[in-house]
Coordinates of C-alpha atoms in Angstrom, one line a residue:
Chain D
M4 CA -11.0 22.2 28.2
I5 CA -11.7 20.5 31.6
E6 CA -10.0 21.8 34.7
L7 CA -10.2 20.1 38.1
N8 CA -8.9 21.9 41.1
D9 CA -8.6 20.0 44.4
V10 CA -11.9 18.2 43.9
H11 CA -13.3 16.5 47.0
K12 CA -16.5 14.4 47.3
Y13 CA -18.0 13.0 50.5
F14 CA -21.0 10.6 50.6
G15 CA -22.0 11.2 54.2
Q16 CA -18.9 10.2 56.1
L17 CA -17.4 8.4 53.2
H18 CA -14.5 10.4 51.6
V19 CA -14.6 9.3 48.0
L20 CA -12.6 11.9 46.2
K21 CA -9.6 13.2 48.1
G22 CA -8.4 16.2 46.2
I23 CA -8.2 15.5 42.5
T24 CA -6.3 18.1 40.4
N25 CA -5.9 17.7 36.7
H26 CA -6.1 19.4 33.4
I27 CA -7.6 17.8 30.2
D28 CA -6.8 19.5 26.9
Q29 CA -9.0 20.0 24.0
G30 CA -8.8 16.9 21.8
E31 CA -7.2 14.8 24.4
V32 CA -8.3 11.3 25.1
V33 CA -7.9 10.4 28.8
V34 CA -8.5 6.9 30.1
I35 CA -9.2 6.5 33.8
I36 CA -8.5 3.2 35.4
G37 CA -8.6 2.0 39.0
P38 CA -10.2 -0.6 41.4
S39 CA -13.9 -0.5 42.0
G40 CA -14.8 2.0 44.7
S41 CA -11.7 4.1 43.9
G42 CA -13.8 7.0 42.9
K43 CA -13.2 7.0 39.2
S44 CA -16.9 7.0 38.3
T45 CA -17.7 9.6 40.9
L46 CA -15.0 11.8 39.4
L47 CA -16.5 11.4 35.9
R48 CA -20.0 12.2 37.3
C49 CA -18.7 15.3 39.0
I50 CA -17.4 16.7 35.7
N51 CA -21.0 17.2 34.5
Y52 CA -22.4 17.7 38.0
L53 CA -24.5 14.5 38.3
E54 CA -22.6 14.5 41.6
E55 CA -21.9 17.8 43.3
P56 CA -18.3 18.1 44.5
T57 CA -18.2 18.8 48.2
K58 CA -15.2 21.0 47.8
G59 CA -13.0 22.2 45.0
E60 CA -13.5 23.7 41.6
I61 CA -14.4 22.4 38.2
V62 CA -14.1 24.5 35.1
V63 CA -15.5 23.1 31.8
D64 CA -14.9 25.0 28.6
G65 CA -14.2 28.2 30.5
I66 CA -17.4 27.9 32.6
K67 CA -16.9 27.5 36.3
L68 CA -19.5 25.0 37.6
N69 CA -21.6 26.3 40.5
H70 CA -25.0 25.6 41.9
L71 CA -27.0 27.7 39.4
A72 CA -29.2 25.4 37.5
T73 CA -28.9 27.4 34.3
N74 CA -25.2 27.2 34.5
I75 CA -25.2 23.4 35.0
N76 CA -27.7 22.8 32.2
R77 CA -25.5 24.9 29.9
V78 CA -22.3 22.9 30.7
R79 CA -24.1 19.6 30.3
Q80 CA -25.1 20.7 26.8
E81 CA -21.4 20.8 26.0
V82 CA -20.4 17.6 27.7
G83 CA -22.0 14.4 26.5
M84 CA -22.2 11.4 28.8
V85 CA -22.4 7.7 28.0
F86 CA -23.4 5.3 30.9
Q87 CA -22.6 1.7 31.7
S88 CA -26.3 0.8 31.5
F89 CA -27.0 2.7 28.3
N90 CA -30.1 4.5 29.8
L91 CA -31.9 4.8 26.5
F92 CA -35.5 6.0 26.9
P93 CA -37.5 2.8 26.5
H94 CA -40.7 4.5 25.5
M95 CA -39.2 6.2 22.5
T96 CA -37.9 5.0 19.2
V97 CA -34.2 5.2 18.5
I98 CA -34.6 8.4 16.4
D99 CA -36.8 10.0 19.1
N100 CA -34.2 9.2 21.7
I101 CA -31.7 11.1 19.7
T102 CA -33.8 14.1 18.6
L103 CA -35.4 14.8 22.0
A104 CA -32.7 16.9 23.6
P105 CA -31.7 18.8 20.4
K106 CA -35.4 19.7 20.0
K107 CA -36.2 20.6 23.6
V108 CA -32.9 22.0 24.7
R109 CA -31.4 23.5 21.5
G110 CA -34.7 24.4 20.0
L111 CA -34.0 22.6 16.7
S112 CA -36.9 21.9 14.3
S113 CA -38.0 18.2 14.0
A114 CA -36.6 18.1 10.5
A115 CA -33.2 19.6 11.5
A116 CA -32.9 17.3 14.5
A117 CA -33.9 14.2 12.4
D118 CA -31.2 15.1 9.9
I119 CA -28.6 15.2 12.7
A120 CA -29.9 12.0 14.1
R121 CA -29.7 10.1 10.8
E122 CA -26.2 11.4 10.2
L123 CA -25.1 10.1 13.6
L124 CA -26.9 6.8 13.2
D125 CA -25.1 6.3 10.0
K126 CA -21.8 7.1 11.8
V127 CA -22.5 4.4 14.4
G128 CA -23.8 2.0 11.7
L129 CA -27.4 1.8 12.8
L130 CA -29.3 3.9 10.3
D131 CA -31.6 0.9 9.6
K132 CA -32.7 0.9 13.3
A133 CA -34.0 4.5 13.4
D134 CA -37.6 3.4 14.0
A135 CA -36.8 0.5 16.4
Y136 CA -37.4 0.6 20.1
P137 CA -34.4 0.1 22.4
R138 CA -35.7 -3.2 23.7
Q139 CA -35.5 -4.5 20.1
L140 CA -31.7 -3.8 20.0
S141 CA -28.8 -5.8 21.4
G142 CA -26.7 -4.3 24.2
G143 CA -24.0 -3.2 21.8
Q144 CA -26.5 -1.5 19.5
Q145 CA -28.1 0.2 22.4
Q146 CA -24.8 1.6 23.5
R147 CA -24.0 2.9 20.0
V148 CA -27.4 4.6 20.0
A149 CA -26.6 6.1 23.4
I150 CA -23.4 7.5 21.9
A151 CA -25.2 8.9 19.0
R152 CA -27.8 10.5 21.3
A153 CA -25.0 12.2 23.3
L154 CA -23.3 13.4 20.1
A155 CA -26.5 14.9 18.8
M156 CA -26.1 17.8 21.2
R157 CA -22.8 18.5 19.4
P158 CA -20.8 18.4 22.7
K159 CA -17.3 19.6 23.0
A160 CA -16.3 16.7 25.2
M161 CA -17.6 13.2 25.9
L162 CA -17.5 11.3 29.2
F163 CA -17.8 7.5 29.1
D164 CA -18.6 5.7 32.3
E165 CA -17.5 2.0 31.8
P166 CA -19.3 1.9 28.4
T167 CA -18.5 -1.7 27.7
S168 CA -18.8 -3.3 31.2
A169 CA -22.4 -4.3 30.8
L170 CA -21.9 -5.8 27.3
D171 CA -21.4 -9.4 26.2
P172 CA -17.8 -9.9 25.0
E173 CA -18.8 -10.2 21.4
M174 CA -20.4 -6.7 21.4
I175 CA -17.5 -4.8 23.0
G176 CA -15.6 -4.4 19.8
E177 CA -18.4 -2.6 17.9
V178 CA -18.8 0.0 20.7
L179 CA -15.0 0.5 21.0
D180 CA -14.8 1.0 17.2
V181 CA -17.3 3.8 17.4
M182 CA -15.3 5.4 20.3
K183 CA -12.0 5.0 18.4
N184 CA -13.4 6.8 15.4
L185 CA -14.7 9.5 17.7
A186 CA -11.2 9.9 19.2
K187 CA -9.6 10.1 15.7
D188 CA -12.1 12.8 14.8
G189 CA -10.5 14.9 17.6
M190 CA -13.2 14.6 20.2
T191 CA -12.1 15.4 23.8
M192 CA -12.8 12.2 25.7
V193 CA -12.6 11.1 29.3
V194 CA -13.2 7.3 29.5
V195 CA -13.5 5.1 32.6
T196 CA -12.6 1.7 31.2
H197 CA -10.3 -1.2 31.6
E198 CA -10.1 -1.9 27.9
M199 CA -6.4 -1.7 27.5
G200 CA -6.4 -2.2 23.7
F201 CA -8.6 0.9 23.5
A202 CA -6.3 2.9 25.8
R203 CA -3.2 2.0 23.9
E204 CA -4.6 2.7 20.5
V205 CA -6.3 6.0 21.0
G206 CA -5.5 7.1 24.6
D207 CA -3.2 10.1 25.1
R208 CA -2.9 9.6 28.8
V209 CA -3.9 7.1 31.4
I210 CA -4.8 8.1 34.9
F211 CA -4.7 5.5 37.7
I212 CA -7.0 6.4 40.6
D213 CA -6.9 4.6 43.9
D214 CA -8.6 5.5 47.2
G215 CA -9.8 8.8 45.8
K216 CA -6.5 10.1 44.7
I217 CA -4.6 10.2 41.4
V218 CA -1.8 7.7 42.1
E219 CA -0.1 7.7 38.7
E220 CA -0.6 9.1 35.3
G221 CA 1.3 9.0 32.0
E222 CA 1.3 7.6 28.5
P223 CA -0.6 4.3 28.1
E224 CA 2.5 2.3 27.3
Q225 CA 4.3 3.6 30.4
V226 CA 1.4 3.2 32.8
F227 CA 0.5 -0.2 31.6
F228 CA 3.9 -1.7 31.1
R229 CA 6.3 0.3 33.2
P230 CA 4.2 1.5 36.2
R231 CA 6.2 3.3 38.7
N232 CA 3.9 3.1 41.7
E233 CA 3.5 -0.2 43.4
R234 CA -0.3 0.2 43.8
T235 CA -0.5 0.6 40.1
Q236 CA 1.6 -2.5 39.6
A237 CA -0.6 -4.5 42.1
F238 CA -3.8 -3.4 40.4
L239 CA -2.5 -4.1 36.8
S240 CA -1.3 -7.5 37.8
K241 CA -4.9 -8.3 38.8
I242 CA -6.6 -7.1 35.6
L243 CA -4.1 -8.0 32.9
Chain U
M17 CA -93.3 -7.8 49.4
A18 CA -95.0 -8.7 46.1
I19 CA -93.4 -9.4 42.7
S20 CA -95.4 -6.5 41.4
D21 CA -93.3 -4.2 43.6
W22 CA -90.5 -4.6 41.0
L23 CA -92.8 -2.9 38.5
V24 CA -91.8 0.4 40.1
I25 CA -88.4 0.2 38.3
P26 CA -89.5 1.5 34.9
E27 CA -91.2 4.4 36.8
I28 CA -88.1 5.4 38.7
L29 CA -85.5 4.6 36.0
P30 CA -85.5 8.0 34.2
L31 CA -84.7 9.9 37.4
M32 CA -82.1 7.3 38.4
L33 CA -80.4 7.6 35.0
S34 CA -80.2 11.3 35.3
G35 CA -78.7 10.7 38.7
L36 CA -76.2 8.4 37.1
R37 CA -75.2 11.1 34.6
V38 CA -74.4 13.4 37.6
T39 CA -72.4 10.6 39.2
V40 CA -70.3 10.1 36.1
V41 CA -69.7 13.8 35.5
I42 CA -68.7 14.6 39.0
T43 CA -66.5 11.5 39.3
F44 CA -64.8 12.3 36.0
F45 CA -64.0 15.9 37.0
S46 CA -62.9 14.9 40.5
V47 CA -60.5 12.3 39.0
L48 CA -59.2 15.0 36.6
T49 CA -58.4 17.5 39.3
G50 CA -57.4 14.7 41.6
L51 CA -54.8 13.6 39.0
F52 CA -53.6 17.1 38.7
I53 CA -53.3 17.6 42.5
G54 CA -51.8 14.1 42.9
T55 CA -49.1 14.7 40.3
V56 CA -48.1 18.0 41.8
V57 CA -48.1 16.6 45.3
G58 CA -46.4 13.4 44.2
L59 CA -43.6 15.4 42.7
A60 CA -43.4 17.7 45.7
R61 CA -43.0 14.6 48.0
L62 CA -39.9 13.7 46.1
S63 CA -38.4 17.2 46.1
N64 CA -35.3 18.2 47.9
S65 CA -37.1 20.9 49.9
R66 CA -37.8 19.7 53.4
L67 CA -40.6 22.2 53.8
L68 CA -42.3 21.1 50.7
R69 CA -42.0 17.4 51.7
A70 CA -43.3 18.1 55.2
L71 CA -46.3 20.1 53.9
T72 CA -47.3 17.5 51.3
T73 CA -46.7 14.6 53.6
A74 CA -49.0 16.2 56.2
Y75 CA -51.7 16.7 53.5
V76 CA -51.5 13.1 52.4
E77 CA -51.6 11.7 56.0
I78 CA -54.5 14.0 57.1
I79 CA -56.6 13.2 54.1
R80 CA -56.0 9.5 54.2
G81 CA -56.5 9.3 57.9
T82 CA -59.9 11.0 58.0
P83 CA -63.2 9.7 56.6
L84 CA -64.3 11.1 53.3
M85 CA -67.7 11.9 54.9
V86 CA -66.0 14.2 57.4
Q87 CA -64.2 16.0 54.6
L88 CA -67.4 16.3 52.7
F89 CA -69.2 17.8 55.7
L90 CA -66.4 20.2 56.4
V91 CA -66.5 21.6 52.9
Y92 CA -70.3 21.8 52.6
Y93 CA -71.5 22.5 56.2
A94 CA -68.5 24.1 57.9
L95 CA -67.0 26.4 55.3
P96 CA -70.2 28.5 55.2
E97 CA -69.5 29.4 58.8
I98 CA -66.3 31.2 57.6
G99 CA -68.2 32.8 54.8
I100 CA -67.5 30.3 52.0
H101 CA -70.8 29.1 50.5
L102 CA -70.4 26.4 47.8
P103 CA -73.4 24.8 45.9
P104 CA -73.6 21.0 46.5
M105 CA -72.1 19.9 43.3
I106 CA -69.1 22.3 43.7
A107 CA -68.7 21.3 47.3
G108 CA -68.7 17.6 46.4
W109 CA -66.3 18.1 43.5
T110 CA -63.9 20.1 45.8
A111 CA -63.9 17.6 48.6
Y112 CA -63.5 14.7 46.2
S113 CA -60.7 16.4 44.3
I114 CA -58.8 17.0 47.5
N115 CA -59.4 13.5 48.7
S116 CA -58.4 11.7 45.5
G117 CA -55.4 14.0 45.1
A118 CA -53.9 12.5 48.3
Y119 CA -54.4 8.9 47.1
V120 CA -53.3 9.6 43.6
S121 CA -50.1 11.4 44.8
E122 CA -49.1 8.1 46.5
V123 CA -49.7 6.3 43.2
V124 CA -47.7 8.9 41.3
R125 CA -44.9 8.9 43.8
G126 CA -44.6 5.1 43.6
G127 CA -44.7 5.3 39.8
I128 CA -41.9 7.8 39.6
Q129 CA -39.8 5.9 42.1
S130 CA -40.2 2.8 40.0
I131 CA -38.4 4.4 37.1
D132 CA -34.7 3.8 37.1
R133 CA -32.6 6.8 38.3
G134 CA -30.5 6.4 35.2
Q135 CA -33.4 7.8 33.1
M136 CA -33.3 11.1 34.9
E137 CA -29.5 11.2 34.8
A138 CA -29.4 10.5 31.1
A139 CA -31.9 13.2 30.4
R140 CA -30.1 15.7 32.6
S141 CA -26.7 14.8 31.1
L142 CA -28.2 15.9 27.8
G143 CA -28.7 19.4 29.2
M144 CA -32.5 19.0 29.9
S145 CA -33.8 20.9 32.9
W146 CA -35.3 18.8 35.8
W147 CA -38.8 19.6 34.6
Q148 CA -38.1 18.7 30.9
A149 CA -36.6 15.4 32.1
M150 CA -39.7 14.7 34.2
R151 CA -42.1 15.7 31.5
Y152 CA -40.6 13.9 28.5
V153 CA -38.7 11.0 30.0
V154 CA -39.8 10.0 33.6
L155 CA -43.5 10.9 33.7
P156 CA -44.5 9.2 30.4
Q157 CA -43.0 5.9 31.7
A158 CA -44.3 6.4 35.2
F159 CA -47.9 7.0 33.9
R160 CA -47.8 3.8 31.9
N161 CA -47.0 1.9 35.1
I162 CA -49.7 3.7 37.2
M163 CA -52.6 3.4 34.7
P164 CA -54.0 0.3 36.5
P165 CA -53.9 1.8 40.1
L166 CA -55.3 5.0 38.7
G167 CA -58.2 3.0 37.2
N168 CA -58.8 1.4 40.5
E169 CA -58.9 4.9 42.1
F170 CA -61.4 6.0 39.5
I171 CA -63.6 3.0 40.4
M172 CA -63.3 3.7 44.2
L173 CA -64.3 7.4 43.6
L174 CA -67.2 6.4 41.4
K175 CA -68.6 4.2 44.2
D176 CA -67.8 6.8 47.0
S177 CA -69.6 9.5 45.0
S178 CA -72.8 7.9 46.5
L179 CA -71.8 9.7 49.8
M180 CA -72.6 13.0 48.1
A181 CA -76.3 12.1 48.5
V182 CA -76.0 13.5 52.1
I183 CA -75.2 17.0 50.8
A184 CA -78.0 16.9 48.3
V185 CA -76.0 16.4 45.1
P186 CA -78.6 15.0 42.7
E187 CA -76.8 11.7 42.0
V188 CA -78.0 8.1 42.0
M189 CA -78.3 7.6 45.8
R190 CA -79.9 10.9 46.3
Y191 CA -82.7 10.0 43.9
A192 CA -83.0 6.5 45.4
N193 CA -83.5 7.9 48.9
L194 CA -86.0 10.5 47.6
M195 CA -88.0 7.7 45.8
V196 CA -88.1 5.5 48.8
G197 CA -89.3 8.4 50.9
R198 CA -91.9 9.6 48.5
K199 CA -93.3 6.1 47.7
G200 CA -93.1 5.1 51.4
G201 CA -91.5 1.7 50.6
Y202 CA -90.1 -0.1 47.6
A203 CA -86.7 0.1 49.2
L204 CA -85.7 -3.3 47.9
P205 CA -86.3 -2.7 44.2
I206 CA -85.0 0.9 44.3
Y207 CA -81.7 0.2 46.1
V208 CA -81.1 -3.0 44.0
T209 CA -81.6 -0.8 40.9
S210 CA -79.1 1.8 42.2
G211 CA -76.6 -1.0 43.0
L212 CA -77.0 -2.4 39.5
L213 CA -76.4 1.0 38.0
Y214 CA -73.1 1.3 39.8
L215 CA -72.2 -2.2 38.7
A216 CA -73.0 -1.3 35.1
L217 CA -70.2 1.2 35.3
T218 CA -67.6 -0.4 37.6
L219 CA -67.6 -3.9 36.0
P220 CA -66.5 -2.8 32.5
L221 CA -64.0 -0.4 34.2
S222 CA -62.4 -3.1 36.3
L223 CA -62.2 -5.3 33.2
V224 CA -60.3 -2.6 31.4
V225 CA -58.0 -2.1 34.4
R226 CA -57.3 -5.8 34.6
R227 CA -56.5 -6.0 30.9
A228 CA -54.1 -3.0 31.3
E229 CA -52.4 -4.9 34.2
R230 CA -52.0 -8.0 32.1
G231 CA -50.5 -5.9 29.3
L232 CA -47.9 -4.5 31.7
A233 CA -47.2 -7.9 33.2
K234 CA -46.5 -9.2 29.8
G235 CA -43.4 -7.0 30.0
D236 CA -43.5 -4.9 26.9
R237 CA -40.9 -2.7 28.5
A238 CA -37.2 -2.5 27.8

């Protein structure tokens, strides 16, 4: 589903990703952990080309990413992204947030897009908020809308960039529940998060990134409780 | 100067009002094209292309660094020397559009930059093209923020349109000058009248602008 081949990323002189190679299967849920500044968010953003890799190859759903705008837009339609800061469109109602891209990009009619939106809002438990504006919602509700918005494009994979880091503790659960259901439905997911409960319950694989490289990967139980690499051990002892 | 001099006002008012109509029409259309030019240039100044950025930056710096009067004279008096003859109204509209385009582009650029980068990224991550993201997500939010400065630009342009008197556009100041010349005096009542006519337009406008500013400050944003 997602193929990474020796991916490098420089920001000026700063070498952020130092040769990432990995393969993510269809239906797999991969959790990426690592210290801040390790490059985990950058890697995620490279997968849908919000950051352009300096070197290396990324293949998503059989499409090799390159500089062509049409190609990038096409891949992005298949890969949904959820951000730490939600990034809902504040000038639109919840339902307009969700229907915008299906209408403009997929060319759906307003009615068809609204049907999809309501179905997804129901799924994330916010059908009654369809006509609210983002500012009227709590952080947890906003993030659930953001997930519904990404799902409305019917993506084949979903990327989550620290989706619960900006939330008050009591709202983290509701967002994780939505993500768990998504994983159980068979969605391919790449999640940057330190929520260990989530990783253990639905994660197929945990990848630990440090200093721009994959240091260790494996099943959640193994990486979290029997880490082999001492850098993984050092990191986990700080966050657990 | 006698009190009775002021009785000249009813006599000149019809002409002055027709001048005011020209002032409003020409300002309105100049703002419209200025907004169009300003949006295009504002976007170009944020583009990745170095050439596009250099060209538009030069445009903005040249226009903002030279007097409007010089620009007006260039369009009306200098262009005919290279074979381009524009009637006064069209020449005025052209010069003012180019001029206001430069100022508006700075306002638009600031407005776009004030919108969080995450908005563009979220839109692009949904598969929208750069232009779709601009049009449906970034620009609507930017324009809300720049309504007050745009209103101020409109007010400036309205007042500066009085300069067009020198290229014989039949607007308020042009008629005022003609009247003073023809009547051989009455400068005080005539120029006071023209000032009041401008005020009658700018005062309500700045009231609207200030209300819009207060609305934004109240923070009805996310």
